[in-house]
PDB file of C-alpha atoms in Angstrom:
ATOM      1  CA  MET A   1      27.579  10.054 -10.082  1.00 71.00           C
ATOM      2  CA  ALA A   2      26.066   6.747  -8.971  1.00 83.00           C
ATOM      3  CA  ILE A   3      22.371   6.539  -8.172  1.00 87.00           C
ATOM      4  CA  ILE A   4      20.884   3.914  -5.858  1.00 92.00           C
ATOM      5  CA  GLY A   5      17.300   3.010  -6.653  1.00 91.00           C
ATOM      6  CA  GLU A   6      14.616   0.631  -5.464  1.00 94.00           C
ATOM      7  CA  ILE A   7      11.625  -0.625  -7.398  1.00 92.00           C
ATOM      8  CA  THR A   8       8.660  -2.600  -6.093  1.00 95.00           C
ATOM      9  CA  HIS A   9       6.204  -3.851  -8.691  1.00 94.00           C
ATOM     10  CA  THR A  10       2.985  -5.643  -7.708  1.00 96.00           C
ATOM     11  CA  THR A  11       0.370  -7.102 -10.035  1.00 95.00           C
ATOM     12  CA  THR A  12      -2.828  -8.846  -8.916  1.00 97.00           C
ATOM     13  CA  TYR A  13      -5.098 -11.024 -11.046  1.00 96.00           C
ATOM     14  CA  ARG A  14      -8.629 -11.905  -9.838  1.00 97.00           C
ATOM     15  CA  TYR A  15     -10.871 -14.663 -11.196  1.00 97.00           C
ATOM     16  CA  ALA A  16     -14.578 -15.403 -10.701  1.00 97.00           C
ATOM     17  CA  LYS A  17     -13.765 -18.951  -9.559  1.00 96.00           C
ATOM     18  CA  PRO A  18     -10.539 -20.783  -8.653  1.00 96.00           C
ATOM     19  CA  VAL A  19      -8.275 -21.580 -11.594  1.00 96.00           C
ATOM     20  CA  THR A  20      -5.196 -23.763 -11.979  1.00 96.00           C
ATOM     21  CA  PHE A  21      -1.996 -21.918 -12.840  1.00 95.00           C
ATOM     22  CA  GLY A  22       0.710 -23.138 -15.171  1.00 92.00           C
ATOM     23  CA  THR A  23       4.322 -22.000 -15.225  1.00 95.00           C
ATOM     24  CA  HIS A  24       4.696 -18.202 -15.323  1.00 94.00           C
ATOM     25  CA  ARG A  25       7.782 -16.387 -16.639  1.00 93.00           C
ATOM     26  CA  ALA A  26       8.603 -12.771 -15.864  1.00 91.00           C
ATOM     27  CA  MET A  27      11.429 -10.593 -17.167  1.00 86.00           C
ATOM     28  CA  PHE A  28      11.760  -8.074 -14.374  1.00 78.00           C
ATOM     29  CA  LEU A  29      15.500  -7.911 -13.706  1.00 75.00           C
ATOM     30  CA  PRO A  30      17.615  -5.703 -15.983  1.00 71.00           C
ATOM     31  CA  ARG A  31      20.202  -7.303 -18.224  1.00 70.00           C
ATOM     32  CA  ARG A  32      23.668  -7.354 -16.673  1.00 71.00           C
ATOM     33  CA  GLY A  33      25.855  -4.503 -17.874  1.00 73.00           C
ATOM     34  CA  ALA A  34      28.719  -2.195 -17.000  1.00 73.00           C
ATOM     35  CA  SER A  35      26.403   0.696 -16.079  1.00 79.00           C
ATOM     36  CA  THR A  36      24.380  -1.115 -13.394  1.00 82.00           C
ATOM     37  CA  ARG A  37      24.814  -3.488 -10.512  1.00 84.00           C
ATOM     38  CA  LEU A  38      22.028  -5.257  -8.662  1.00 86.00           C
ATOM     39  CA  LEU A  39      22.341  -5.262  -4.887  1.00 89.00           C
ATOM     40  CA  ARG A  40      19.213  -7.252  -4.009  1.00 91.00           C
ATOM     41  CA  TRP A  41      16.211  -8.729  -5.784  1.00 90.00           C
ATOM     42  CA  SER A  42      13.262 -10.935  -4.947  1.00 93.00           C
ATOM     43  CA  ALA A  43      10.055 -12.334  -6.372  1.00 94.00           C
ATOM     44  CA  SER A  44       7.102 -13.542  -4.330  1.00 95.00           C
ATOM     45  CA  THR A  45       3.584 -14.763  -5.001  1.00 96.00           C
ATOM     46  CA  SER A  46       0.410 -14.851  -2.937  1.00 96.00           C
ATOM     47  CA  LEU A  47      -0.038 -18.582  -3.621  1.00 96.00           C
ATOM     48  CA  PRO A  48       2.464 -21.327  -2.806  1.00 95.00           C
ATOM     49  CA  SER A  49       5.004 -21.470  -5.618  1.00 96.00           C
ATOM     50  CA  LYS A  50       8.496 -22.545  -6.530  1.00 96.00           C
ATOM     51  CA  VAL A  51      10.455 -19.486  -7.740  1.00 95.00           C
ATOM     52  CA  HIS A  52      13.790 -19.687  -9.537  1.00 93.00           C
ATOM     53  CA  TRP A  53      15.785 -17.692 -12.084  1.00 91.00           C
ATOM     54  CA  ILE A  54      17.259 -18.643 -15.425  1.00 92.00           C
ATOM     55  CA  THR A  55      19.184 -16.710 -18.087  1.00 87.00           C
ATOM     56  CA  ASP A  56      17.803 -16.768 -21.634  1.00 84.00           C
ATOM     57  CA  ALA A  57      19.746 -16.739 -24.910  1.00 84.00           C
ATOM     58  CA  ARG A  58      19.917 -12.918 -24.859  1.00 78.00           C
ATOM     59  CA  SER A  59      21.346 -12.746 -21.311  1.00 79.00           C
ATOM     60  CA  ASN A  60      18.048 -11.641 -19.760  1.00 81.00           C
ATOM     61  CA  ALA A  61      17.331 -12.808 -16.223  1.00 85.00           C
ATOM     62  CA  VAL A  62      13.975 -14.624 -16.313  1.00 90.00           C
ATOM     63  CA  THR A  63      11.990 -15.403 -13.164  1.00 93.00           C
ATOM     64  CA  VAL A  64      10.188 -18.750 -13.433  1.00 95.00           C
ATOM     65  CA  MET A  65       7.288 -19.510 -11.074  1.00 96.00           C
ATOM     66  CA  ASP A  66       5.519 -22.873 -10.750  1.00 96.00           C
ATOM     67  CA  PHE A  67       2.309 -23.079  -8.721  1.00 96.00           C
ATOM     68  CA  SER A  68       1.158 -26.033  -6.632  1.00 91.00           C
ATOM     69  CA  GLU A  69      -2.476 -25.116  -5.984  1.00 93.00           C
ATOM     70  CA  PRO A  70      -5.382 -23.287  -7.660  1.00 96.00           C
ATOM     71  CA  GLY A  71      -6.716 -19.930  -6.541  1.00 96.00           C
ATOM     72  CA  SER A  72      -9.196 -17.189  -7.371  1.00 97.00           C
ATOM     73  CA  GLU A  73      -6.566 -14.453  -6.871  1.00 97.00           C
ATOM     74  CA  LEU A  74      -2.872 -14.340  -7.712  1.00 96.00           C
ATOM     75  CA  THR A  75      -0.478 -11.539  -6.774  1.00 97.00           C
ATOM     76  CA  PHE A  76       3.110 -11.202  -7.967  1.00 95.00           C
ATOM     77  CA  THR A  77       5.508  -8.867  -6.145  1.00 96.00           C
ATOM     78  CA  PHE A  78       8.943  -8.101  -7.563  1.00 95.00           C
ATOM     79  CA  LYS A  79      11.512  -6.016  -5.699  1.00 95.00           C
ATOM     80  CA  VAL A  80      14.888  -4.855  -6.934  1.00 91.00           C
ATOM     81  CA  ARG A  81      17.557  -2.556  -5.481  1.00 92.00           C
ATOM     82  CA  GLY A  82      20.492  -1.505  -7.582  1.00 89.00           C
ATOM     83  CA  ILE A  83      23.104   1.081  -8.471  1.00 90.00           C
ATOM     84  CA  TYR A  84      23.126   2.932 -11.782  1.00 84.00           C
ATOM     85  CA  PHE A  85      26.530   4.371 -12.697  1.00 83.00           C
ATOM     86  CA  GLY A  86      25.375   6.268 -15.772  1.00 76.00           C
ATOM     87  CA  VAL A  87      26.485   5.889 -19.355  1.00 70.00           C
ATOM     88  CA  LYS A  88      29.191   8.023 -20.923  1.00 69.00           C
ATOM     89  CA  GLY A  89      28.075   9.657 -24.138  1.00 64.00           C
ATOM     90  CA  LEU A  90      24.388   8.953 -23.516  1.00 62.00           C
ATOM     91  CA  GLU A  91      23.507  12.091 -25.451  1.00 65.00           C
ATOM     92  CA  THR A  92      24.780  10.337 -28.589  1.00 68.00           C
ATOM     93  CA  PHE A  93      21.846   7.910 -28.264  1.00 69.00           C
ATOM     94  CA  PRO A  94      18.780  10.157 -28.507  1.00 75.00           C
ATOM     95  CA  LEU A  95      15.343   8.769 -27.727  1.00 77.00           C
ATOM     96  CA  GLU A  96      13.381   7.998 -30.876  1.00 81.00           C
ATOM     97  CA  PRO A  97      10.240  10.164 -31.204  1.00 85.00           C
ATOM     98  CA  ARG A  98       8.027   7.034 -31.258  1.00 84.00           C
ATOM     99  CA  ALA A  99       9.361   6.093 -27.801  1.00 82.00           C
ATOM    100  CA  GLU A 100       8.096   9.325 -26.247  1.00 82.00           C
ATOM    101  CA  GLU A 101       4.486   8.079 -26.300  1.00 83.00           C
ATOM    102  CA  VAL A 102       3.063   5.208 -24.292  1.00 84.00           C
ATOM    103  CA  PRO A 103       2.357   2.548 -25.349  1.00 85.00           C
ATOM    104  CA  VAL A 104       5.466   2.331 -27.510  1.00 84.00           C
ATOM    105  CA  GLN A 105       4.835   1.085 -31.039  1.00 85.00           C
ATOM    106  CA  TYR A 106       7.406  -1.667 -31.642  1.00 86.00           C
ATOM    107  CA  THR A 107       8.761  -2.557 -35.077  1.00 87.00           C
ATOM    108  CA  PRO A 108       8.367  -6.122 -36.427  1.00 90.00           C
ATOM    109  CA  ASP A 109      12.062  -6.780 -35.662  1.00 88.00           C
ATOM    110  CA  GLU A 110      11.610  -5.579 -32.078  1.00 86.00           C
ATOM    111  CA  TRP A 111       8.576  -7.858 -31.631  1.00 87.00           C
ATOM    112  CA  THR A 112      10.741 -10.761 -32.818  1.00 87.00           C
ATOM    113  CA  ASP A 113      13.331  -9.922 -30.139  1.00 84.00           C
ATOM    114  CA  LEU A 114      10.659  -9.504 -27.451  1.00 83.00           C
ATOM    115  CA  ALA A 115       8.828 -12.724 -28.323  1.00 79.00           C
ATOM    116  CA  GLY A 116      11.571 -14.935 -26.824  1.00 65.00           C
TER     117      GLY A 116
END
C-alpha cells in the first residue's frame, strides 16, 4: 500500500547583531530510490538568497543557499511531499538496538560517510 506524506521543517537562528552568511548546504531530500517518489519539494529562507540543488557523489540531493545580505535572524523552511511504496522484506533488515535511542551513536565509518 502506498502512503502519501508531507513534511515541513523550519529552523530559525537568531544573533545578537547582524551577521554575514556564507553558503549553506542542507541535505533534506531523500535519496532517489525504487520505494519512494517525490511529488513536490521546496526550500525557502527569510533573507534574500539564491537556492539551487545539486547531487553529491553518493546521489544525495543537496540544497545550496547563497545569501546576499546580512541579518540578525535566519529561518530555513523545507517542504517535501512524496509517496512511499514500502519495501518488500523490510523485516529482514531489523533496526539495530543503538538506533532505538536518540541521539544515535554513529560508528567511525558512518561519520566518514556523513562528513561529505
